Coordinates of C-alpha atoms in Angstrom, one line a residue:
M1 CA 97.5 110.7 21.6
S2 CA 94.1 109.1 21.8
D3 CA 91.8 108.6 24.9
I4 CA 92.3 105.5 26.8
I5 CA 89.5 105.8 29.5
S6 CA 86.3 104.6 28.6
L7 CA 83.0 103.4 30.6
L8 CA 82.4 100.1 31.2
P9 CA 79.3 98.3 29.8
D10 CA 76.2 97.6 32.5
S11 CA 77.0 93.7 32.0
V12 CA 80.6 94.0 33.1
A13 CA 79.9 96.5 35.7
N14 CA 77.3 94.3 37.2
Q15 CA 79.7 91.3 37.1
I16 CA 82.2 93.4 39.0
A17 CA 79.9 94.5 41.4
A18 CA 78.6 90.7 41.8
G19 CA 82.3 90.1 42.6
E20 CA 81.7 92.1 45.5
V21 CA 78.3 91.0 46.8
I22 CA 77.9 87.4 45.6
Q23 CA 80.8 85.4 46.7
R24 CA 79.2 81.9 46.7
P25 CA 75.8 80.5 47.0
A26 CA 75.3 81.6 50.5
S27 CA 75.6 85.0 49.4
V28 CA 72.5 84.7 47.3
V29 CA 70.4 83.1 50.1
K30 CA 71.4 85.8 52.4
E31 CA 70.3 88.6 50.0
L32 CA 67.1 86.8 49.1
V33 CA 66.2 86.0 52.5
E34 CA 67.0 89.4 53.7
N35 CA 64.7 90.9 51.2
A36 CA 61.8 88.6 52.2
V37 CA 62.3 89.9 55.8
D38 CA 62.1 93.4 54.6
A39 CA 59.0 92.5 52.7
G40 CA 57.3 91.7 55.8
A41 CA 56.9 87.9 55.3
I42 CA 55.5 85.6 57.7
T43 CA 56.6 82.4 56.2
I44 CA 60.0 82.0 54.1
H45 CA 60.5 78.9 52.5
V46 CA 64.3 78.2 50.9
I47 CA 64.8 75.4 48.5
I48 CA 68.5 74.5 47.7
V49 CA 69.7 72.1 44.8
D50 CA 73.1 71.0 44.9
A51 CA 74.3 73.1 47.5
G52 CA 73.1 76.0 45.2
R53 CA 75.3 75.1 42.2
T54 CA 72.0 74.3 40.4
S55 CA 69.1 76.2 42.1
I56 CA 68.3 78.7 44.9
Q57 CA 64.8 79.2 45.3
V58 CA 63.3 81.6 48.2
I59 CA 59.6 82.0 48.4
D60 CA 58.0 84.2 50.8
D61 CA 54.4 85.5 51.6
G62 CA 55.3 89.1 51.9
K63 CA 53.6 92.3 50.2
G64 CA 55.2 91.5 46.8
M65 CA 55.8 93.8 44.0
S66 CA 54.0 95.6 41.3
E67 CA 54.9 95.1 37.6
T68 CA 57.1 98.2 37.6
D69 CA 58.7 97.6 40.8
A70 CA 59.6 93.9 39.6
R71 CA 61.4 95.2 36.6
L72 CA 63.0 98.0 38.6
S73 CA 64.3 95.7 41.0
F74 CA 67.0 94.4 38.8
E75 CA 68.6 97.5 38.3
R76 CA 71.8 98.7 40.0
H77 CA 71.2 101.3 42.9
A78 CA 67.3 100.8 42.6
T79 CA 66.0 100.6 46.0
S80 CA 62.8 101.4 47.9
K81 CA 64.9 102.3 51.2
I82 CA 66.7 105.0 50.6
R83 CA 65.6 108.5 49.0
K84 CA 68.0 111.0 50.4
A85 CA 71.5 111.1 52.0
D86 CA 70.2 111.2 55.4
D87 CA 68.2 107.9 55.0
L88 CA 71.7 106.5 55.1
F89 CA 71.9 107.3 58.9
A90 CA 68.5 106.0 59.7
L91 CA 68.3 102.5 58.4
H92 CA 66.0 99.9 59.9
T93 CA 66.1 97.4 57.1
M94 CA 68.5 94.7 56.0
G95 CA 69.3 95.8 52.5
F96 CA 69.4 99.0 51.0
R97 CA 71.8 99.7 48.5
G98 CA 70.4 98.3 45.6
E99 CA 72.9 95.8 44.1
A100 CA 71.8 92.5 45.5
L101 CA 69.3 91.5 42.5
A102 CA 71.4 93.4 40.1
S103 CA 74.5 91.2 41.2
I104 CA 72.6 88.1 41.3
A105 CA 71.1 88.5 37.7
A106 CA 74.5 89.4 36.4
V107 CA 76.1 86.1 37.1
A108 CA 73.1 83.6 37.0
Q109 CA 69.6 82.8 35.3
V110 CA 66.8 84.3 37.4
E111 CA 63.0 83.9 37.5
L112 CA 60.8 86.4 39.6
L113 CA 57.0 85.5 40.2
T114 CA 55.5 88.2 42.2
R115 CA 52.0 89.6 43.2
M116 CA 50.5 92.1 45.6
A117 CA 47.6 91.8 47.5
D118 CA 45.6 94.6 45.8
D119 CA 46.4 93.1 42.5
E120 CA 44.5 90.3 40.7
I121 CA 47.3 89.0 38.7
G122 CA 51.3 88.8 39.3
T123 CA 54.2 89.3 37.2
R124 CA 56.8 86.7 35.9
I125 CA 60.2 88.0 34.8
Q126 CA 63.1 86.1 33.7
I127 CA 66.6 87.5 33.5
A128 CA 70.1 85.9 32.4
A129 CA 73.6 87.6 32.3
S130 CA 71.8 91.0 33.3
K131 CA 69.6 90.6 30.1
V132 CA 65.6 90.6 30.2
V133 CA 64.6 87.5 28.6
S134 CA 61.0 87.8 29.1
Q135 CA 58.2 89.7 31.1
E136 CA 54.9 88.7 31.2
P137 CA 51.7 88.5 33.3
A138 CA 51.3 85.4 35.4
A139 CA 49.1 84.0 38.0
A140 CA 50.7 84.0 41.5
P141 CA 50.1 84.0 45.5
V142 CA 50.6 87.2 47.1
G143 CA 54.4 87.5 47.6
S144 CA 57.5 86.8 45.8
S145 CA 59.2 83.7 44.6
F146 CA 62.7 84.4 43.2
K147 CA 64.6 81.4 41.7
V148 CA 68.3 81.4 40.7
D149 CA 69.7 78.8 38.6
N150 CA 73.2 78.0 37.3
L151 CA 74.9 80.4 39.5
F152 CA 78.3 81.8 37.9
Y153 CA 77.4 80.2 34.6
N154 CA 78.8 82.7 32.5
V155 CA 82.0 83.3 35.0
P156 CA 83.7 79.9 34.6
A157 CA 86.5 80.9 36.8
R158 CA 84.5 81.9 39.8
R159 CA 82.3 78.5 39.5
K160 CA 85.5 76.7 39.0
F161 CA 86.7 77.6 42.5
L162 CA 83.7 76.9 44.5
K163 CA 84.3 74.3 47.1
S164 CA 82.7 70.8 47.7
N165 CA 78.9 70.5 48.0
A166 CA 79.4 69.8 51.7
T167 CA 81.3 73.0 52.5
E168 CA 79.2 75.3 50.4
L169 CA 76.0 73.6 51.9
S170 CA 77.5 74.4 55.7
N171 CA 77.9 78.2 54.6
I172 CA 74.4 78.4 53.4
L173 CA 73.3 77.0 56.7
Q174 CA 75.3 79.5 58.6
A175 CA 74.1 82.2 56.6
F176 CA 70.6 81.2 57.1
E177 CA 71.1 80.6 61.3
R178 CA 72.4 84.3 61.3
I179 CA 68.9 85.4 59.9
V180 CA 66.7 82.8 61.8
L181 CA 68.4 84.0 65.0
V182 CA 67.3 87.5 64.7
Y183 CA 63.4 87.0 63.5
P184 CA 62.2 84.3 65.8
D185 CA 58.6 85.1 65.2
I186 CA 59.1 84.3 61.4
H187 CA 58.3 80.8 60.2
F188 CA 61.8 79.5 58.3
I189 CA 61.6 76.4 56.4
L190 CA 64.8 75.3 54.5
H191 CA 64.8 72.0 52.1
H192 CA 68.1 70.8 50.0
N193 CA 67.8 68.2 47.3
G194 CA 64.2 67.3 48.6
A195 CA 65.1 66.7 52.2
E196 CA 63.9 69.0 55.1
L197 CA 66.9 70.3 57.0
Q198 CA 65.1 73.1 59.3
N199 CA 61.6 73.8 60.0
L200 CA 61.6 76.5 62.6
K201 CA 57.9 77.8 63.7
P202 CA 57.4 81.1 65.7
A203 CA 58.7 80.8 69.1
S204 CA 60.6 82.8 71.4
L205 CA 64.1 83.6 71.3
R206 CA 65.4 81.0 73.6
Q207 CA 63.2 78.4 71.9
R208 CA 64.7 79.5 68.6
I209 CA 68.3 79.0 69.7
T210 CA 67.3 75.4 71.3
D211 CA 65.6 74.5 67.8
V212 CA 68.7 75.5 65.9
Y213 CA 71.6 74.0 68.1
G214 CA 69.9 71.4 70.5
R215 CA 68.1 71.2 73.7
Q216 CA 71.3 71.4 75.7
Y217 CA 71.0 75.1 75.1
S218 CA 67.8 75.5 77.1
Q219 CA 69.8 74.9 80.3
D220 CA 72.9 76.3 79.6
L221 CA 71.9 80.0 78.7
L222 CA 71.9 82.9 81.0
P223 CA 69.5 86.0 80.1
V224 CA 71.2 89.1 79.5
E225 CA 69.0 92.3 79.6
V226 CA 70.0 96.0 80.1
Q227 CA 68.7 99.5 79.1
T228 CA 70.9 102.7 78.6
T229 CA 70.8 105.9 77.1
L230 CA 73.7 104.7 74.9
C231 CA 72.4 101.2 73.9
N232 CA 70.1 98.6 74.8
I233 CA 71.6 94.9 75.3
T234 CA 69.4 91.7 75.3
G235 CA 70.1 88.3 74.9
F236 CA 71.9 85.2 76.3
V237 CA 75.5 84.0 77.4
G238 CA 76.6 80.8 78.2
K239 CA 77.3 79.3 81.9
P240 CA 81.1 78.9 82.6
E241 CA 80.7 75.2 82.6
T242 CA 79.7 75.4 78.7
A243 CA 83.2 76.5 77.8
R244 CA 85.0 74.8 74.6
K245 CA 88.3 75.6 72.9
K246 CA 86.5 76.9 69.8
C247 CA 82.8 77.4 70.7
G248 CA 81.5 78.7 67.0
H249 CA 78.4 79.9 68.3
D250 CA 79.1 83.6 69.2
F251 CA 76.9 85.7 67.6
F252 CA 76.6 89.7 67.9
F253 CA 73.6 91.4 66.3
V254 CA 73.3 95.3 65.7
N255 CA 69.8 96.4 65.0
G256 CA 68.9 93.1 63.7
R257 CA 71.9 92.6 61.5
Y258 CA 74.6 90.1 62.1
M259 CA 78.1 91.5 62.7
R260 CA 81.9 90.5 63.5
H261 CA 83.2 92.5 66.0
P262 CA 86.9 91.5 67.9
Y263 CA 86.7 93.9 70.3
F264 CA 83.3 93.4 71.6
H265 CA 84.1 89.7 71.6
K266 CA 86.8 90.5 74.0
A267 CA 84.7 92.4 76.2
V268 CA 82.5 89.2 76.7
V269 CA 85.9 87.3 77.4
T270 CA 86.8 89.9 79.9
A271 CA 83.6 89.4 81.8
Y272 CA 84.5 85.7 82.3
D273 CA 87.8 86.6 83.6
R274 CA 89.2 83.8 86.0
M275 CA 86.1 81.7 85.2
L276 CA 87.4 80.0 82.1
P277 CA 90.6 78.2 81.3
E278 CA 93.1 80.0 78.9
G279 CA 91.8 79.7 75.4
M280 CA 88.2 78.5 76.2
Q281 CA 85.1 80.3 74.8
V282 CA 81.5 80.3 75.8
P283 CA 78.5 80.7 73.4
Y284 CA 76.9 83.9 73.5
F285 CA 73.9 85.3 71.6
L286 CA 73.7 89.3 72.1
Y287 CA 71.5 91.8 70.4
I288 CA 72.7 95.2 70.4
D289 CA 70.1 98.2 69.7
V290 CA 71.9 101.5 69.1
D291 CA 70.9 104.6 67.2
P292 CA 71.2 104.1 63.4
A293 CA 73.0 107.7 63.1
A294 CA 75.7 106.4 65.7
V295 CA 76.8 103.3 63.6
D296 CA 77.9 102.7 59.9
V297 CA 76.8 99.7 58.4
N298 CA 78.2 100.2 54.7
I299 CA 81.9 100.0 55.4
H300 CA 82.2 96.4 54.4
P301 CA 80.6 95.1 51.0
T302 CA 78.9 91.9 52.9
K303 CA 77.8 94.5 55.8
T304 CA 79.2 92.1 58.3
E305 CA 81.6 94.8 60.0
I306 CA 79.9 97.9 61.5
K307 CA 81.7 101.0 62.8
F308 CA 80.3 102.6 66.0
E309 CA 80.9 106.2 67.5
N310 CA 81.0 105.2 70.9
E311 CA 82.9 101.7 70.9
Q312 CA 84.7 102.2 74.1
A313 CA 81.6 103.3 75.9
I314 CA 79.5 100.0 74.4
W315 CA 82.6 97.8 75.4
Q316 CA 82.0 99.0 79.1
V317 CA 78.3 98.5 79.2
L318 CA 78.6 95.0 77.4
T319 CA 81.3 93.8 79.8
A320 CA 79.4 95.0 83.0
T321 CA 75.9 93.4 81.3
V322 CA 77.6 90.0 81.1
R323 CA 79.2 90.3 84.6
D324 CA 76.1 91.0 85.9
A325 CA 74.3 88.1 84.3
L326 CA 77.0 85.8 85.7
G327 CA 76.7 87.6 89.2
R328 CA 73.2 86.5 89.3
F329 CA 73.9 83.0 88.3
C330 CA 76.7 82.4 90.9
D331 CA 75.1 84.2 93.6
V332 CA 74.7 82.2 96.5
P333 CA 70.8 82.0 97.4
A334 CA 69.8 83.3 100.7
I335 CA 66.9 82.6 103.0
D336 CA 64.0 85.0 102.5
F337 CA 62.1 85.6 105.6
D338 CA 59.4 87.9 104.0
V339 CA 57.8 84.8 102.2
Q340 CA 54.8 82.8 103.3
G341 CA 55.9 79.7 105.5
K342 CA 58.5 81.1 107.5
P343 CA 61.2 78.8 109.1
D344 CA 60.2 77.8 112.5
I345 CA 63.4 79.0 114.5
P346 CA 62.9 78.1 118.2
V347 CA 63.8 80.8 120.8
F348 CA 66.5 80.1 123.5
D349 CA 65.3 80.0 126.9
P350 CA 68.4 80.2 129.5
S351 CA 65.9 79.3 132.2
R352 CA 64.7 76.1 130.6
D353 CA 67.6 75.1 128.1
S354 CA 71.2 74.3 129.6
I355 CA 74.2 74.1 127.0
A356 CA 77.1 72.7 128.4
A357 CA 80.6 73.8 127.0
P358 CA 82.3 71.2 125.0
K359 CA 85.3 69.3 126.8
V360 CA 88.3 68.1 125.3
T361 CA 90.2 65.0 126.5
Y362 CA 94.1 64.9 126.6
N363 CA 96.8 63.1 128.6
P364 CA 99.3 66.0 129.8
D365 CA 101.8 63.4 130.8
Y366 CA 102.2 62.3 127.3
N367 CA 105.7 62.3 125.9
P368 CA 106.3 60.9 122.3
F369 CA 109.9 60.0 123.0
R370 CA 109.1 57.5 125.9
S371 CA 109.1 53.8 125.2
H372 CA 105.8 52.0 125.3
S373 CA 106.4 50.8 128.9
E374 CA 107.5 54.0 130.1
S375 CA 104.2 55.5 129.1
H376 CA 101.0 55.5 131.5
S377 CA 98.9 52.5 130.8
G378 CA 95.6 54.2 132.3
S379 CA 96.1 57.0 129.7
D380 CA 93.8 56.9 126.6
F381 CA 97.2 57.2 124.6
S382 CA 98.6 54.3 126.3
S383 CA 97.8 52.2 123.0
V384 CA 99.9 54.4 120.7
N385 CA 103.1 52.3 119.1
K386 CA 106.1 54.3 119.4
K387 CA 109.4 53.0 118.2
N388 CA 112.5 53.2 120.1
V389 CA 114.8 56.3 119.5
P390 CA 118.7 56.1 119.5
S391 CA 120.3 58.4 121.8
D392 CA 122.3 59.9 118.9
W393 CA 119.3 60.8 116.7
E394 CA 120.5 64.4 116.7
Q395 CA 123.0 63.4 114.1
L396 CA 120.4 62.9 111.2
Y397 CA 120.0 66.6 111.5
D398 CA 123.5 67.1 110.6
I399 CA 123.2 64.9 107.9
A400 CA 120.2 66.7 106.4
N401 CA 121.9 70.0 106.9
A402 CA 124.8 69.0 105.0
S403 CA 125.5 70.2 101.4
P404 CA 123.9 68.1 98.7
F405 CA 127.1 68.4 96.9
S406 CA 129.5 67.4 99.6
S407 CA 131.6 64.4 99.3
V408 CA 129.9 61.2 100.0
E409 CA 133.2 59.4 100.5
G410 CA 134.4 62.1 102.8
D411 CA 130.7 61.4 105.0
L412 CA 131.8 57.9 105.1
Q413 CA 135.0 58.1 106.6
S414 CA 133.7 60.3 109.5
P415 CA 134.1 58.2 112.9
S416 CA 131.7 60.5 114.7
L417 CA 128.8 59.3 112.3
F418 CA 129.9 55.6 111.6
P419 CA 132.0 54.1 114.1
T420 CA 134.4 51.0 113.3
D421 CA 134.4 47.7 115.0
D422 CA 137.2 48.9 117.3
T423 CA 135.1 51.9 118.8
A424 CA 131.7 50.0 118.6
S425 CA 131.1 49.1 122.3
S426 CA 127.8 46.8 121.6
G427 CA 125.5 45.3 119.2
N428 CA 123.2 48.3 119.6
H429 CA 125.5 50.6 118.2
N430 CA 125.6 48.3 115.0
S431 CA 122.0 48.6 114.8
Q432 CA 122.4 52.4 114.9
L433 CA 125.0 52.3 112.2
S434 CA 122.6 50.3 109.9
T435 CA 120.0 52.6 110.6
L436 CA 122.0 55.7 109.8
N437 CA 123.5 54.2 106.8
S438 CA 119.8 53.6 105.5
Q439 CA 118.6 57.0 106.5
F440 CA 121.9 58.7 104.6
Q441 CA 121.4 56.5 101.6
T442 CA 117.6 57.7 101.4
L443 CA 118.4 61.3 101.9
N444 CA 121.3 61.2 99.3
S445 CA 119.1 59.8 96.6
Q446 CA 116.6 62.9 96.7
F447 CA 119.5 64.9 95.6
D448 CA 120.0 65.0 91.5
P449 CA 123.5 67.0 91.2
S450 CA 123.1 67.5 87.5
P451 CA 119.4 67.0 85.9
L452 CA 119.4 67.1 82.3
H453 CA 116.1 69.2 82.0
Y454 CA 114.4 72.0 84.0
Q455 CA 110.9 72.6 84.0
Y456 CA 109.8 76.2 84.5
K457 CA 106.0 77.2 85.9
G458 CA 104.8 73.9 84.8
C459 CA 104.7 75.3 81.0
Y460 CA 108.4 75.1 79.8
I461 CA 111.1 72.6 79.6
M462 CA 114.4 74.2 79.7
T463 CA 117.7 72.3 78.7
A464 CA 121.3 73.3 77.9
V465 CA 122.4 72.9 74.4
K466 CA 126.0 73.9 72.8
S467 CA 124.5 77.1 71.5
G468 CA 122.8 78.3 74.8
L469 CA 119.8 77.6 76.5
M470 CA 116.9 75.7 74.5
I471 CA 113.1 76.3 75.6
I472 CA 110.5 74.1 74.9
D473 CA 106.7 74.5 75.2
Q474 CA 105.7 71.1 76.6
H475 CA 102.0 71.1 75.5
R476 CA 102.9 72.1 71.8
A477 CA 105.5 69.5 71.8
D478 CA 103.1 66.7 73.0
V479 CA 100.7 68.1 70.5
R480 CA 103.2 67.4 67.5
I481 CA 104.3 64.1 69.1
R482 CA 100.6 62.7 69.3
Y483 CA 99.7 64.5 65.9
E484 CA 102.1 62.5 64.1
R485 CA 101.2 59.2 66.1
Y486 CA 97.5 59.6 64.9
L487 CA 98.6 60.2 61.4
Q488 CA 100.7 57.0 61.3
Q489 CA 97.6 55.2 62.5
F490 CA 95.6 56.6 59.8
E491 CA 98.3 55.5 57.3
N492 CA 98.6 52.1 58.7
H493 CA 94.9 51.6 59.9
A494 CA 95.9 50.5 63.1
A495 CA 93.5 52.4 65.3
A496 CA 91.6 50.6 68.1
T497 CA 88.1 51.5 69.4
Q498 CA 87.5 51.4 73.2
Q499 CA 83.7 50.6 73.5
M500 CA 81.8 52.8 76.1
L501 CA 79.9 51.1 78.9
F502 CA 77.2 53.7 78.8
P503 CA 76.9 55.6 75.1
E504 CA 76.5 59.2 75.1
S505 CA 74.2 61.2 72.8
V506 CA 75.2 64.4 71.2
R507 CA 73.3 66.8 69.0
F508 CA 74.6 69.1 66.1
S509 CA 73.4 72.1 64.3
P510 CA 72.4 71.2 60.5
A511 CA 75.7 73.1 59.6
E512 CA 77.7 70.8 61.9
C513 CA 75.9 67.9 60.8
V514 CA 77.0 68.4 57.2
I515 CA 80.6 68.3 58.2
L516 CA 80.0 65.5 60.5
Q517 CA 78.5 63.6 57.8
Q518 CA 81.6 64.2 55.4
I519 CA 84.3 63.1 57.9
L520 CA 82.2 60.4 59.4
S521 CA 84.4 57.5 57.7
S522 CA 87.4 59.3 58.9
L523 CA 86.5 59.2 62.3
S524 CA 85.7 55.4 62.1
A525 CA 89.0 55.0 60.6
I526 CA 91.0 56.6 63.7
G527 CA 88.5 54.6 66.2
F528 CA 85.2 56.4 66.7
D529 CA 81.9 54.2 66.9
L530 CA 78.9 56.4 65.8
S531 CA 75.3 55.7 65.5
D532 CA 73.0 58.2 63.7
L533 CA 69.8 58.6 65.8
G534 CA 68.3 60.9 63.5
G535 CA 67.5 64.6 64.3
N536 CA 70.9 65.8 64.0
T537 CA 71.7 63.4 67.0
F538 CA 74.5 60.9 67.1
A539 CA 75.2 58.1 69.5
I540 CA 78.8 57.9 70.8
N541 CA 79.3 54.1 71.2
G542 CA 83.0 53.7 71.2
I543 CA 86.1 56.2 71.2
P544 CA 89.8 55.8 70.1
A545 CA 91.7 53.7 72.3
G546 CA 94.2 55.6 74.8
L547 CA 91.7 58.5 75.3
E548 CA 90.2 57.5 78.9
G549 CA 89.3 60.4 81.0
I550 CA 88.5 62.8 78.1
N551 CA 84.8 63.7 77.5
P552 CA 83.6 62.4 74.4
V553 CA 80.9 64.7 73.6
S554 CA 83.1 67.7 73.9
L555 CA 85.8 65.8 71.9
L556 CA 83.5 65.1 68.9
Q557 CA 82.1 68.5 68.9
Q558 CA 85.6 70.3 68.9
I559 CA 86.8 67.8 66.2
V560 CA 83.7 69.0 64.2
T561 CA 84.3 72.8 64.9
N562 CA 87.8 72.4 63.7
A563 CA 86.8 70.4 60.3
Q564 CA 84.3 73.4 59.8
D565 CA 86.9 76.2 60.2
Q566 CA 89.4 74.3 58.4
S567 CA 86.9 73.8 55.5
F568 CA 86.0 77.5 55.2
C569 CA 89.9 78.3 55.2
D570 CA 90.9 78.9 51.4
D571 CA 94.8 78.5 52.1
S572 CA 96.9 77.8 54.9
A573 CA 100.8 77.2 55.5
S574 CA 100.2 74.6 57.9
D575 CA 100.6 70.8 58.0
I576 CA 96.8 70.7 57.6
S577 CA 96.3 72.1 54.1
H578 CA 99.2 70.2 52.5
S579 CA 98.5 66.8 53.8
S580 CA 99.2 63.8 51.5
F581 CA 97.5 61.2 53.4
L582 CA 94.2 59.8 51.3
I583 CA 91.8 59.6 54.1
P584 CA 89.8 63.0 53.9
H585 CA 90.1 65.5 56.9
S586 CA 92.8 63.3 58.5
S587 CA 94.8 66.0 59.5
D588 CA 92.0 67.7 61.0
I589 CA 91.2 65.0 63.4
A590 CA 94.5 64.1 64.1
L591 CA 95.1 67.8 65.2
S592 CA 92.0 68.0 67.0
L593 CA 92.7 64.5 69.0
A594 CA 96.2 65.7 69.8
Q595 CA 95.1 69.0 71.0
S596 CA 92.4 67.3 73.3
V597 CA 94.9 64.8 74.8
A598 CA 98.3 66.3 75.0
V599 CA 99.9 67.2 78.3
P600 CA 98.4 70.5 79.6
Y601 CA 100.0 73.6 80.9
G602 CA 100.6 73.7 84.5
Q603 CA 101.1 69.7 84.8
V604 CA 104.7 69.0 86.7
L605 CA 106.7 66.5 85.1
S606 CA 109.4 64.5 86.3
N607 CA 113.0 64.4 84.6
D608 CA 112.5 61.1 83.1
E609 CA 109.0 62.3 81.6
M610 CA 110.8 65.4 80.3
E611 CA 113.6 63.4 78.8
Q612 CA 111.0 61.2 77.1
L613 CA 109.0 64.2 75.8
V614 CA 112.3 65.9 74.2
N615 CA 113.4 62.5 72.9
E616 CA 110.1 61.9 71.0
L617 CA 109.6 65.5 70.0
F618 CA 113.0 65.1 68.0
A619 CA 112.2 62.1 66.6
C620 CA 109.3 64.0 64.8
S621 CA 109.8 65.1 61.2
N622 CA 109.2 68.8 62.2
V623 CA 110.4 69.9 65.7
N624 CA 110.2 73.6 65.3
Y625 CA 106.3 74.1 64.8
T626 CA 102.9 72.5 65.5
P627 CA 100.6 71.3 62.9
N628 CA 98.8 74.7 62.9
G629 CA 102.1 76.6 62.6
K630 CA 102.7 77.7 66.1
P631 CA 106.6 77.6 67.5
I632 CA 107.4 74.8 69.6
L633 CA 111.1 75.8 71.0
S634 CA 113.4 78.6 71.3
I635 CA 117.1 79.0 72.0
L636 CA 118.4 81.7 74.0
P637 CA 121.8 82.2 72.5
Q638 CA 124.9 82.0 75.0
T639 CA 126.1 85.3 73.9
D640 CA 123.0 86.7 75.2
I641 CA 122.9 84.8 78.2
E642 CA 126.7 86.3 78.9
R643 CA 125.7 89.8 78.0
L644 CA 123.1 89.8 80.8
F645 CA 125.8 89.3 83.5
A646 CA 128.7 91.8 81.3

């Protein structure tokens, strides 16, 4: 029997490694910029062409490389940051495994131009598909310049599955932002197709956040800072009023490295307990410094997931730190008597100052059951208008205490309440009869002996069906109804615009602005009227009709965030990913609008409103699930109900 196991060629092994490390153009930008940071660069210039499909170039003014190092940098597991196994547990740099450049060179055409400060001449190396094409001396400035052309040119399947240029560029901008937020002292410049998208000069951390995400963050962030023997936490958290359904600006950085950590995210959300509506999130930028030996950053190929040795203890420190920041923000200011300019508080002198107790004026003879003529004309209360009260007014209480399900016909035959003409002694009794009849009809109209629907805690509509008890989520039902209504408007081009009396402006980050430009025509089709003011800022001149009372800035930000999330999603079982309408992103926009204006949880509905909601729901194409796949209704079987009382 022949042997079947053999070693893979280096080119194939490098392509397999590239599949783990280099997933899209944003991965190349991340690896090259991190290398520039590790090289001690003060200025880093990123130049992108066609969202990275055609070219990615990163130029830095770091320490550069020698001729030998430049050649070895493209070999697998060649690194300047690891010498022995113990170094893995004392990492302070971004990259360390020595796979990035080798993986990039395996699936692209790469040119490196580099020079060290002590060298008079630099080195130029050209590599394609892991093979060195040329290596020669060349004139070069101090630092390094990596140029990556035709990414995935030798792996057609990978290149074919790249998304649109707008989506890939948005991914690049997100990766870029995660780095610039960690190093505010480095000058970063980003160009795409000749246009400058970012020019971030060295600044403080708060200013860097403001430069990336807009001036509104300058006033909306609360500083966070704590130092413990376990970890140090610094950064900023958003004020409660900045909460949005999907914030998108929640960042954790551990030892200068971006990470995703749902457990720590829950710690931040817990700190805002009872300060935010359900489902709302606030922006935060938190930087955690821990002993490198207490974390493992090598559990994920992209190194965005980190394992901590003392996660629970850090969770408690994080929650307490955020609560402290919120407490200082919400604290009521007190008067400080230890500062200059003390307030002049006069001293009470009983011999000079006389203070009389307040007096209350009232009429001890006032009786609300007396007629106007019987009241005391000299009293301050004589002008009160009081109606005549019949002598048999107690009978009204008998009616009020009667069972709502008692026979109305029997009540009408009661001689004590409704005397006939034979027993009526005067016109006054006829007047009382008319008054009592009117009071009874009003009281009886307040009782619905058999309502069709019941509302439970302002959230669920319950109604009886043949198979048992049907429970409907009122918010999700309205989302489904409005979603299909907006899609119909898209299809029929029947949307109307409500012009705003005072237009409002909103600024987006570069990554969000790319998505907004992509869906701008769809927003116009649904009724938005937007004007580009430059600098990633837009004026909202009009909104779709029927959205009165909705914050247009928050609504537009939510639409862009949802569209951004959907563009990054590879597959979905919801209506959104399978929409057949011709207008791009129509489903995303329709869902965002529906979620923003749908009836909220906690709103009390009348029986007619519940009836209308149920009828409109069952007229929809899908009554069971929302457009994003969440259940709308559930039926409690009759057999289960009977079993509860068996």
